[in-house]
């Protein structure tokens, strides 16, 4: 069983979207000196199976959809009879020719459509994760077991594939102003001053190869002691499975800014999501398996892998030297408003930052912005526009005229570059 393009014999990478037709080629090989008798009532079925693996627990089936390929068997039997009848009179006089499928190689082109339901999350297989979600197409050839009853499996094949997330553009998250009271320095009456932080994002959905453009508006109090704000921006993955909880730093960077008293300052930084050569954190995944649907012994299972953009700000007195903080965070001094280079979740950097936050717990704030990491291609079957032309003949068969037009097709277009967010808002390119 192979996933092949409709034009040519090129195998497609096994990765598809919901509702996308999968061009599948099914091949059955019977030994030349064998046959398959019709009296055994052979049945050919294809199934799509989704499986959840959770630690050492037995695998749970989250979806099992089967369809009969009985017509495919009938086509094979008819083609075999025609082929053997064309070989000569000897085969034509054999009464068993129409009662069995002789040995040989049989192929059946199919188009399988992935079902679309909110219950099916994308495939999830991350090294070190506590759970995994996988999908496969399975084909089974069964026959009657005779006097024993039941069915016997003669052949079984399975081909795994990745279910990609169907990610559409999303509007920007709501902008929320967060206020905090920063204690004053010793000598100015220890009066607390109110600072305001307002983060904003252009959208909440991103692909692993993109960056997250953050704008952080910092509003200092109208008067008071001058302070510097150290800002750390990080993308984290939060994993939940059964009783397990885990938070993994994906990428992070930090910078500093000194707002003038009474003047709001906007910090802009685009955090690269993928800092390594490959992406090893999967997509946003949420799965709730009820006891009635799963095979987990009557228990409801909830697993998820979600992403959050953390914006952490620590306010330091202006007379505190930043040299020590640069040295502790492992960076060379840079100017106000600039950020360090993005790093993959480094434990040393996070430990140094956590220690800094602990020493200034009353003058820090952490903001969590949920984001969605989706696929890198256009969903909905990856339809693309193409130009066509045809000759339209007259009713009497006389010379006609050429007609032209445009249409949409998924052939050779299963992987297309996505539009920009602004383009998607102006003109949605998806076809339903």
Tab-separated table of C-alpha atoms in Angstrom:
chain	number	residue	atom	x	y	z
A	1	UNK	CA	0.000	0.000	0.000
A	2	UNK	CA	1.464	3.341	-1.078
A	3	UNK	CA	0.380	6.967	-1.205
A	4	UNK	CA	0.996	8.023	-4.805
A	5	UNK	CA	0.394	11.109	-6.899
A	6	UNK	CA	-2.374	10.867	-9.452
A	7	UNK	CA	0.073	11.668	-12.248
A	8	UNK	CA	3.101	9.414	-12.191
A	9	UNK	CA	4.286	6.866	-9.653
A	10	UNK	CA	5.843	9.247	-7.158
A	11	UNK	CA	5.276	8.316	-3.539
A	12	UNK	CA	3.860	11.158	-1.450
A	13	UNK	CA	5.138	11.811	2.056
A	14	UNK	CA	2.522	10.344	4.411
A	15	UNK	CA	1.211	13.630	5.828
A	16	UNK	CA	-2.313	14.861	5.146
A	17	UNK	CA	-4.985	17.281	6.330
A	18	UNK	CA	-8.551	16.478	7.388
A	19	UNK	CA	-10.921	16.295	4.396
A	20	UNK	CA	-7.969	15.872	2.045
A	21	UNK	CA	-8.259	13.034	-0.495
A	22	UNK	CA	-5.349	10.612	-0.199
A	23	UNK	CA	-4.343	8.967	-3.514
A	24	UNK	CA	-3.680	5.377	-2.447
A	25	UNK	CA	-2.480	2.423	-4.503
A	26	UNK	CA	-3.356	-0.999	-3.081
A	27	UNK	CA	-1.418	-3.986	-4.433
A	28	UNK	CA	-2.261	-7.668	-3.847
A	29	UNK	CA	0.236	-10.325	-4.876
A	30	UNK	CA	-0.872	-13.954	-5.163
A	31	UNK	CA	1.741	-16.586	-5.887
A	32	UNK	CA	1.615	-17.791	-9.496
A	33	UNK	CA	0.923	-21.374	-8.431
A	34	UNK	CA	-1.898	-20.417	-6.037
A	35	UNK	CA	-5.414	-19.036	-6.278
A	36	UNK	CA	-8.187	-17.518	-4.169
A	37	UNK	CA	-11.470	-19.420	-4.414
A	38	UNK	CA	-14.662	-17.370	-4.519
A	39	UNK	CA	-16.362	-20.053	-2.403
A	40	UNK	CA	-14.320	-18.828	0.568
A	41	UNK	CA	-16.224	-15.512	0.364
A	42	UNK	CA	-13.169	-13.260	0.495
A	43	UNK	CA	-13.679	-9.800	1.948
A	44	UNK	CA	-11.383	-6.803	1.581
A	45	UNK	CA	-11.697	-3.935	4.073
A	46	UNK	CA	-9.773	-0.727	4.678
A	47	UNK	CA	-9.717	0.978	8.077
A	48	UNK	CA	-8.372	4.219	9.480
A	49	UNK	CA	-7.104	3.723	13.009
A	50	UNK	CA	-6.115	6.414	15.492
A	51	UNK	CA	-4.168	5.347	18.579
A	52	UNK	CA	-3.273	7.069	21.843
A	53	UNK	CA	-0.236	5.781	23.734
A	54	UNK	CA	0.093	6.941	27.314
A	55	UNK	CA	3.202	5.827	29.176
A	56	UNK	CA	3.234	2.130	30.022
A	57	UNK	CA	-0.556	1.801	29.691
A	58	UNK	CA	-1.986	-0.294	26.855
A	59	UNK	CA	-2.667	1.664	23.635
A	60	UNK	CA	-6.152	3.166	23.346
A	61	UNK	CA	-8.075	3.438	20.084
A	62	UNK	CA	-9.469	6.943	19.567
A	63	UNK	CA	-10.981	6.269	16.125
A	64	UNK	CA	-11.651	3.171	14.039
A	65	UNK	CA	-13.472	3.676	10.728
A	66	UNK	CA	-13.802	0.807	8.230
A	67	UNK	CA	-15.060	0.652	4.660
A	68	UNK	CA	-15.628	-2.393	2.477
A	69	UNK	CA	-13.595	-2.803	-0.708
A	70	UNK	CA	-15.904	-5.514	-2.039
A	71	UNK	CA	-16.171	-3.778	-5.401
A	72	UNK	CA	-12.392	-3.889	-5.671
A	73	UNK	CA	-12.425	-7.662	-5.256
A	74	UNK	CA	-15.137	-7.934	-7.910
A	75	UNK	CA	-13.042	-5.854	-10.305
A	76	UNK	CA	-10.010	-8.050	-9.669
A	77	UNK	CA	-12.021	-11.228	-10.283
A	78	UNK	CA	-13.530	-9.877	-13.495
A	79	UNK	CA	-10.200	-8.632	-14.822
A	80	UNK	CA	-8.565	-11.967	-14.020
A	81	UNK	CA	-11.289	-13.882	-15.865
A	82	UNK	CA	-10.987	-11.642	-18.922
A	83	UNK	CA	-7.191	-11.916	-18.928
A	84	UNK	CA	-7.212	-15.706	-18.716
A	85	UNK	CA	-9.932	-15.998	-21.346
A	86	UNK	CA	-7.747	-14.004	-23.706
A	87	UNK	CA	-4.803	-16.364	-23.230
A	88	UNK	CA	-6.331	-19.258	-25.214
A	89	UNK	CA	-8.902	-22.017	-25.501
A	90	UNK	CA	-7.307	-24.063	-22.725
A	91	UNK	CA	-8.204	-21.540	-20.082
A	92	UNK	CA	-11.635	-20.918	-21.612
A	93	UNK	CA	-12.541	-24.600	-21.184
A	94	UNK	CA	-11.394	-24.679	-17.553
A	95	UNK	CA	-14.597	-24.504	-15.441
A	96	UNK	CA	-12.667	-23.304	-12.391
A	97	UNK	CA	-11.526	-20.098	-14.090
A	98	UNK	CA	-14.688	-18.234	-13.092
A	99	UNK	CA	-14.646	-19.764	-9.590
A	100	UNK	CA	-11.359	-18.409	-8.361
A	101	UNK	CA	-8.843	-15.600	-8.636
A	102	UNK	CA	-5.675	-17.045	-10.162
A	103	UNK	CA	-2.220	-16.092	-8.982
A	104	UNK	CA	-0.778	-12.792	-10.093
A	105	UNK	CA	-0.392	-9.146	-9.142
A	106	UNK	CA	-3.529	-7.061	-8.656
A	107	UNK	CA	-3.597	-3.289	-8.179
A	108	UNK	CA	-6.447	-1.062	-7.068
A	109	UNK	CA	-6.175	2.759	-7.148
A	110	UNK	CA	-8.188	4.412	-4.396
A	111	UNK	CA	-8.905	7.881	-3.071
A	112	UNK	CA	-9.256	7.868	0.699
A	113	UNK	CA	-10.532	10.965	2.484
A	114	UNK	CA	-9.387	11.754	5.996
A	115	UNK	CA	-12.410	12.417	8.214
A	116	UNK	CA	-12.710	15.818	9.859
A	117	UNK	CA	-13.932	15.914	13.437
A	118	UNK	CA	-12.942	18.018	16.462
A	119	UNK	CA	-12.255	14.783	18.342
A	120	UNK	CA	-9.215	14.016	16.211
A	121	UNK	CA	-6.087	15.939	17.191
A	122	UNK	CA	-3.048	16.132	14.907
A	123	UNK	CA	-0.390	13.468	15.148
A	124	UNK	CA	1.862	13.935	18.142
A	125	UNK	CA	5.194	12.173	18.579
A	126	UNK	CA	7.734	14.189	20.557
A	127	UNK	CA	10.865	12.582	22.047
A	128	UNK	CA	10.546	12.395	25.813
A	129	UNK	CA	6.818	13.209	25.839
A	130	UNK	CA	4.480	11.278	28.128
A	131	UNK	CA	1.952	10.522	25.384
A	132	UNK	CA	1.768	10.009	21.618
A	133	UNK	CA	-1.018	10.151	19.009
A	134	UNK	CA	-0.610	8.226	15.747
A	135	UNK	CA	-2.727	7.305	12.721
A	136	UNK	CA	-2.569	4.513	10.158
A	137	UNK	CA	-4.461	3.040	7.220
A	138	UNK	CA	-4.945	-0.715	7.502
A	139	UNK	CA	-6.110	-3.205	4.857
A	140	UNK	CA	-7.203	-6.768	5.656
A	141	UNK	CA	-8.136	-9.681	3.377
A	142	UNK	CA	-10.271	-12.273	5.178
A	143	UNK	CA	-12.042	-15.511	4.182
A	144	UNK	CA	-14.489	-17.909	5.819
A	145	UNK	CA	-12.967	-20.282	8.358
A	146	UNK	CA	-15.094	-23.184	7.168
A	147	UNK	CA	-16.663	-25.479	9.758
A	148	UNK	CA	-14.927	-23.630	12.597
A	149	UNK	CA	-16.916	-20.489	11.798
A	150	UNK	CA	-15.696	-16.923	11.877
A	151	UNK	CA	-13.166	-15.328	9.568
A	152	UNK	CA	-9.488	-15.964	8.898
A	153	UNK	CA	-7.102	-13.143	8.005
A	154	UNK	CA	-5.118	-14.085	4.909
A	155	UNK	CA	-3.252	-10.804	4.492
A	156	UNK	CA	-2.882	-7.606	6.479
A	157	UNK	CA	-1.035	-4.391	5.661
A	158	UNK	CA	-0.737	-1.069	7.477
A	159	UNK	CA	0.708	2.288	6.476
A	160	UNK	CA	1.096	5.022	9.058
A	161	UNK	CA	0.611	8.690	8.187
A	162	UNK	CA	0.719	12.041	9.953
A	163	UNK	CA	-2.473	13.978	10.559
A	164	UNK	CA	-1.578	17.640	10.104
A	165	UNK	CA	-3.451	20.327	12.007
A	166	UNK	CA	-6.035	22.270	10.051
A	167	UNK	CA	-4.921	25.755	11.033
A	168	UNK	CA	-6.722	28.850	9.793
A	169	UNK	CA	-5.727	32.459	10.512
A	170	UNK	CA	-6.940	33.736	13.857
A	171	UNK	CA	-7.575	37.312	14.994
A	172	UNK	CA	-5.243	39.045	17.437
A	173	UNK	CA	-5.754	38.178	21.087
A	174	UNK	CA	-7.406	40.807	23.217
A	175	UNK	CA	-5.031	43.431	24.568
A	176	UNK	CA	-5.130	43.513	28.353
A	177	UNK	CA	-3.355	46.120	30.454
A	178	UNK	CA	-1.629	44.586	33.479
A	179	UNK	CA	-0.816	46.893	36.374
A	180	UNK	CA	1.647	46.216	39.187
A	181	UNK	CA	2.858	48.219	42.139
A	182	UNK	CA	6.642	48.407	42.354
A	183	UNK	CA	8.034	49.237	45.811
A	184	UNK	CA	10.029	52.432	46.012
A	185	UNK	CA	13.726	52.547	46.829
A	186	UNK	CA	14.964	53.225	50.324
A	187	UNK	CA	15.302	56.983	50.861
A	188	UNK	CA	12.275	58.135	48.874
A	189	UNK	CA	9.741	57.142	51.512
A	190	UNK	CA	9.393	53.615	50.093
A	191	UNK	CA	6.341	54.760	48.166
A	192	UNK	CA	5.060	52.194	45.693
A	193	UNK	CA	4.588	53.299	42.093
A	194	UNK	CA	2.174	51.768	39.600
A	195	UNK	CA	3.560	50.495	36.302
A	196	UNK	CA	1.465	49.208	33.422
A	197	UNK	CA	2.338	46.460	30.934
A	198	UNK	CA	0.290	45.862	27.765
A	199	UNK	CA	1.436	43.035	25.447
A	200	UNK	CA	0.010	42.666	21.937
A	201	UNK	CA	0.340	40.128	19.111
A	202	UNK	CA	-0.916	40.384	15.491
A	203	UNK	CA	-2.392	36.857	15.659
A	204	UNK	CA	-2.390	33.839	17.939
A	205	UNK	CA	-1.538	31.179	15.319
A	206	UNK	CA	1.990	30.545	14.025
A	207	UNK	CA	3.991	27.905	12.201
A	208	UNK	CA	7.217	26.498	13.685
A	209	UNK	CA	9.332	28.226	11.032
A	210	UNK	CA	7.990	31.706	11.786
A	211	UNK	CA	8.645	34.275	14.507
A	212	UNK	CA	6.286	35.710	17.109
A	213	UNK	CA	6.260	39.528	16.782
A	214	UNK	CA	5.651	40.904	20.259
A	215	UNK	CA	4.898	44.499	21.134
A	216	UNK	CA	5.143	45.353	24.824
A	217	UNK	CA	3.959	48.772	25.962
A	218	UNK	CA	5.538	49.831	29.260
A	219	UNK	CA	3.940	52.788	31.047
A	220	UNK	CA	5.946	54.106	34.012
A	221	UNK	CA	4.395	56.195	36.783
A	222	UNK	CA	4.221	59.949	36.149
A	223	UNK	CA	6.873	60.541	38.779
A	224	UNK	CA	9.099	58.597	41.122
A	225	UNK	CA	12.499	56.970	41.211
A	226	UNK	CA	13.919	55.965	37.846
A	227	UNK	CA	13.960	52.251	37.080
A	228	UNK	CA	15.126	49.883	34.409
A	229	UNK	CA	12.969	47.040	33.156
A	230	UNK	CA	14.590	43.723	32.292
A	231	UNK	CA	12.300	41.764	29.959
A	232	UNK	CA	12.523	38.065	29.141
A	233	UNK	CA	10.440	36.669	26.274
A	234	UNK	CA	10.168	32.891	26.029
A	235	UNK	CA	8.057	30.293	24.242
A	236	UNK	CA	7.212	27.323	26.450
A	237	UNK	CA	5.400	24.056	25.811
A	238	UNK	CA	3.146	22.807	28.578
A	239	UNK	CA	2.385	19.114	28.506
A	240	UNK	CA	-0.380	17.405	30.410
A	241	UNK	CA	-1.051	13.682	30.464
A	242	UNK	CA	-2.840	11.825	33.244
A	243	UNK	CA	-1.095	12.936	36.450
A	244	UNK	CA	1.996	14.188	34.609
A	245	UNK	CA	2.762	17.877	34.175
A	246	UNK	CA	5.765	19.281	32.360
A	247	UNK	CA	6.904	22.686	31.101
A	248	UNK	CA	9.598	22.816	28.418
A	249	UNK	CA	11.369	25.980	27.319
A	250	UNK	CA	11.404	26.092	23.499
A	251	UNK	CA	13.204	29.392	22.835
A	252	UNK	CA	13.913	32.556	24.784
A	253	UNK	CA	15.619	35.941	24.642
A	254	UNK	CA	15.885	38.902	26.980
A	255	UNK	CA	16.561	42.624	26.846
A	256	UNK	CA	16.245	45.791	28.884
A	257	UNK	CA	14.736	49.252	28.555
A	258	UNK	CA	14.771	52.448	30.605
A	259	UNK	CA	11.490	54.333	30.150
A	260	UNK	CA	11.478	58.047	30.858
A	261	UNK	CA	9.256	59.111	33.746
A	262	UNK	CA	5.683	59.630	32.611
A	263	UNK	CA	6.428	58.514	29.030
A	264	UNK	CA	5.210	55.176	27.675
A	265	UNK	CA	7.751	53.055	25.807
A	266	UNK	CA	6.956	50.290	23.309
A	267	UNK	CA	9.366	47.364	23.075
A	268	UNK	CA	9.269	45.384	19.819
A	269	UNK	CA	10.860	41.987	19.387
A	270	UNK	CA	10.237	39.038	17.032
A	271	UNK	CA	11.069	35.797	18.851
A	272	UNK	CA	12.165	33.007	16.471
A	273	UNK	CA	10.197	29.870	17.271
A	274	UNK	CA	12.601	27.315	15.819
A	275	UNK	CA	16.173	27.995	16.905
A	276	UNK	CA	17.537	24.556	15.942
A	277	UNK	CA	17.830	22.887	12.540
A	278	UNK	CA	14.748	20.724	13.135
A	279	UNK	CA	11.466	21.095	14.987
A	280	UNK	CA	11.003	18.581	17.802
A	281	UNK	CA	8.049	19.940	19.792
A	282	UNK	CA	5.034	18.909	17.708
A	283	UNK	CA	1.905	20.972	17.138
A	284	UNK	CA	-0.712	22.251	19.561
A	285	UNK	CA	-2.636	19.133	20.608
A	286	UNK	CA	-5.626	18.598	22.900
A	287	UNK	CA	-7.411	15.245	23.246
A	288	UNK	CA	-10.205	14.222	25.602
A	289	UNK	CA	-11.041	10.506	25.394
A	290	UNK	CA	-14.297	9.684	27.156
A	291	UNK	CA	-14.775	6.326	28.795
A	292	UNK	CA	-17.500	5.493	26.261
A	293	UNK	CA	-15.200	6.010	23.250
A	294	UNK	CA	-11.821	4.783	24.406
A	295	UNK	CA	-10.542	1.433	25.606
A	296	UNK	CA	-9.005	2.648	28.858
A	297	UNK	CA	-11.074	0.578	31.265
A	298	UNK	CA	-13.807	3.135	31.907
A	299	UNK	CA	-11.509	6.074	32.639
A	300	UNK	CA	-11.596	9.482	30.976
A	301	UNK	CA	-8.186	10.446	29.615
A	302	UNK	CA	-7.141	14.046	28.961
A	303	UNK	CA	-3.848	14.826	27.246
A	304	UNK	CA	-2.617	18.101	25.814
A	305	UNK	CA	0.462	19.883	24.544
A	306	UNK	CA	-0.047	23.646	24.412
A	307	UNK	CA	2.223	26.608	23.778
A	308	UNK	CA	2.443	29.895	25.658
A	309	UNK	CA	4.453	33.052	25.135
A	310	UNK	CA	5.760	34.174	28.524
A	311	UNK	CA	6.635	37.837	28.994
A	312	UNK	CA	8.525	38.391	32.250
A	313	UNK	CA	9.514	41.856	33.449
A	314	UNK	CA	11.708	42.741	36.446
A	315	UNK	CA	12.030	46.392	37.509
A	316	UNK	CA	15.426	47.357	38.937
A	317	UNK	CA	16.530	50.611	40.488
A	318	UNK	CA	18.344	52.860	38.028
A	319	UNK	CA	21.425	53.010	40.222
A	320	UNK	CA	21.838	49.224	40.165
A	321	UNK	CA	24.676	48.271	37.855
A	322	UNK	CA	23.558	46.079	34.967
A	323	UNK	CA	27.004	44.605	34.556
A	324	UNK	CA	26.351	41.952	37.168
A	325	UNK	CA	23.085	40.953	35.531
A	326	UNK	CA	24.712	40.725	32.083
A	327	UNK	CA	27.441	38.545	33.519
A	328	UNK	CA	24.960	36.339	35.352
A	329	UNK	CA	22.810	35.895	32.253
A	330	UNK	CA	25.848	35.164	30.098
A	331	UNK	CA	25.512	38.102	27.705
A	332	UNK	CA	27.619	41.075	26.709
A	333	UNK	CA	26.180	44.543	27.489
A	334	UNK	CA	23.921	45.971	24.795
A	335	UNK	CA	21.823	49.094	24.399
A	336	UNK	CA	18.389	49.797	25.780
A	337	UNK	CA	15.581	48.349	23.652
A	338	UNK	CA	17.751	45.592	22.184
A	339	UNK	CA	17.394	41.879	22.863
A	340	UNK	CA	19.872	39.053	23.177
A	341	UNK	CA	20.088	36.317	20.584
A	342	UNK	CA	17.336	33.730	20.821
A	343	UNK	CA	18.363	30.431	22.342
A	344	UNK	CA	16.811	27.025	22.592
A	345	UNK	CA	15.619	26.363	26.148
A	346	UNK	CA	18.902	26.667	28.039
A	347	UNK	CA	18.672	25.526	31.659
A	348	UNK	CA	21.521	27.810	32.765
A	349	UNK	CA	19.830	30.948	31.402
A	350	UNK	CA	16.518	30.051	33.008
A	351	UNK	CA	18.155	29.309	36.361
A	352	UNK	CA	19.930	32.674	36.327
A	353	UNK	CA	16.697	34.469	35.451
A	354	UNK	CA	14.721	32.615	38.131
A	355	UNK	CA	17.329	33.630	40.704
A	356	UNK	CA	17.029	37.262	39.608
A	357	UNK	CA	13.226	37.113	39.856
A	358	UNK	CA	13.446	35.573	43.328
A	359	UNK	CA	15.572	38.473	44.583
A	360	UNK	CA	13.074	41.014	43.199
A	361	UNK	CA	9.812	39.124	43.670
A	362	UNK	CA	7.916	42.287	44.632
A	363	UNK	CA	9.022	44.143	41.487
A	364	UNK	CA	8.336	41.583	38.778
A	365	UNK	CA	5.410	40.356	36.709
A	366	UNK	CA	4.938	37.344	34.408
A	367	UNK	CA	2.382	37.490	31.587
A	368	UNK	CA	1.271	34.325	29.772
A	369	UNK	CA	-0.120	34.598	26.232
A	370	UNK	CA	-1.511	31.329	24.779
A	371	UNK	CA	-0.540	30.748	21.147
A	372	UNK	CA	-1.286	27.995	18.647
A	373	UNK	CA	1.442	26.279	16.664
A	374	UNK	CA	-0.033	24.811	13.515
A	375	UNK	CA	1.129	23.435	10.212
A	376	UNK	CA	3.338	25.116	7.650
A	377	UNK	CA	1.049	24.559	4.661
A	378	UNK	CA	-2.344	25.554	3.396
A	379	UNK	CA	-5.143	23.368	4.823
A	380	UNK	CA	-8.467	22.290	3.332
A	381	UNK	CA	-6.918	19.875	0.859
A	382	UNK	CA	-4.296	22.331	-0.365
A	383	UNK	CA	-6.449	23.393	-3.304
A	384	UNK	CA	-4.758	25.567	-5.892
A	385	UNK	CA	-6.029	27.432	-8.929
A	386	UNK	CA	-5.203	26.290	-12.464
A	387	UNK	CA	-6.123	27.498	-15.952
A	388	UNK	CA	-8.027	25.207	-18.314
A	389	UNK	CA	-9.216	25.351	-21.937
A	390	UNK	CA	-11.472	23.110	-24.027
A	391	UNK	CA	-12.918	22.925	-27.527
A	392	UNK	CA	-16.695	23.428	-27.548
A	393	UNK	CA	-18.232	21.857	-30.683
A	394	UNK	CA	-21.487	22.953	-32.232
A	395	UNK	CA	-24.700	20.928	-31.913
A	396	UNK	CA	-24.303	19.621	-35.467
A	397	UNK	CA	-20.673	18.665	-34.950
A	398	UNK	CA	-19.395	21.662	-36.823
A	399	UNK	CA	-16.287	23.535	-35.838
A	400	UNK	CA	-16.704	25.108	-32.456
A	401	UNK	CA	-14.788	27.553	-30.330
A	402	UNK	CA	-12.270	27.398	-27.535
A	403	UNK	CA	-13.539	28.114	-24.029
A	404	UNK	CA	-11.261	28.921	-21.132
A	405	UNK	CA	-11.608	29.280	-17.412
A	406	UNK	CA	-10.096	28.696	-14.000
A	407	UNK	CA	-10.793	25.966	-11.470
A	408	UNK	CA	-9.399	24.553	-8.245
A	409	UNK	CA	-7.704	21.199	-7.850
A	410	UNK	CA	-5.799	19.318	-5.165
A	411	UNK	CA	-3.725	17.332	-7.678
A	412	UNK	CA	-0.006	18.007	-7.189
A	413	UNK	CA	-0.992	20.750	-4.774
A	414	UNK	CA	-1.067	18.969	-1.450
A	415	UNK	CA	1.796	21.139	-0.166
A	416	UNK	CA	1.422	24.849	-0.862
A	417	UNK	CA	2.986	27.895	0.725
A	418	UNK	CA	0.572	29.608	3.114
A	419	UNK	CA	-0.549	33.190	2.550
A	420	UNK	CA	0.543	35.948	4.863
A	421	UNK	CA	-1.799	36.844	7.678
A	422	UNK	CA	-2.760	40.190	6.121
A	423	UNK	CA	-3.505	38.511	2.775
A	424	UNK	CA	-5.646	35.888	4.477
A	425	UNK	CA	-7.706	38.584	6.166
A	426	UNK	CA	-8.252	40.519	2.927
A	427	UNK	CA	-9.016	37.580	0.654
A	428	UNK	CA	-9.531	34.147	2.192
A	429	UNK	CA	-8.027	31.684	-0.330
A	430	UNK	CA	-9.583	28.544	1.116
A	431	UNK	CA	-12.225	26.668	-0.848
A	432	UNK	CA	-14.822	24.593	0.982
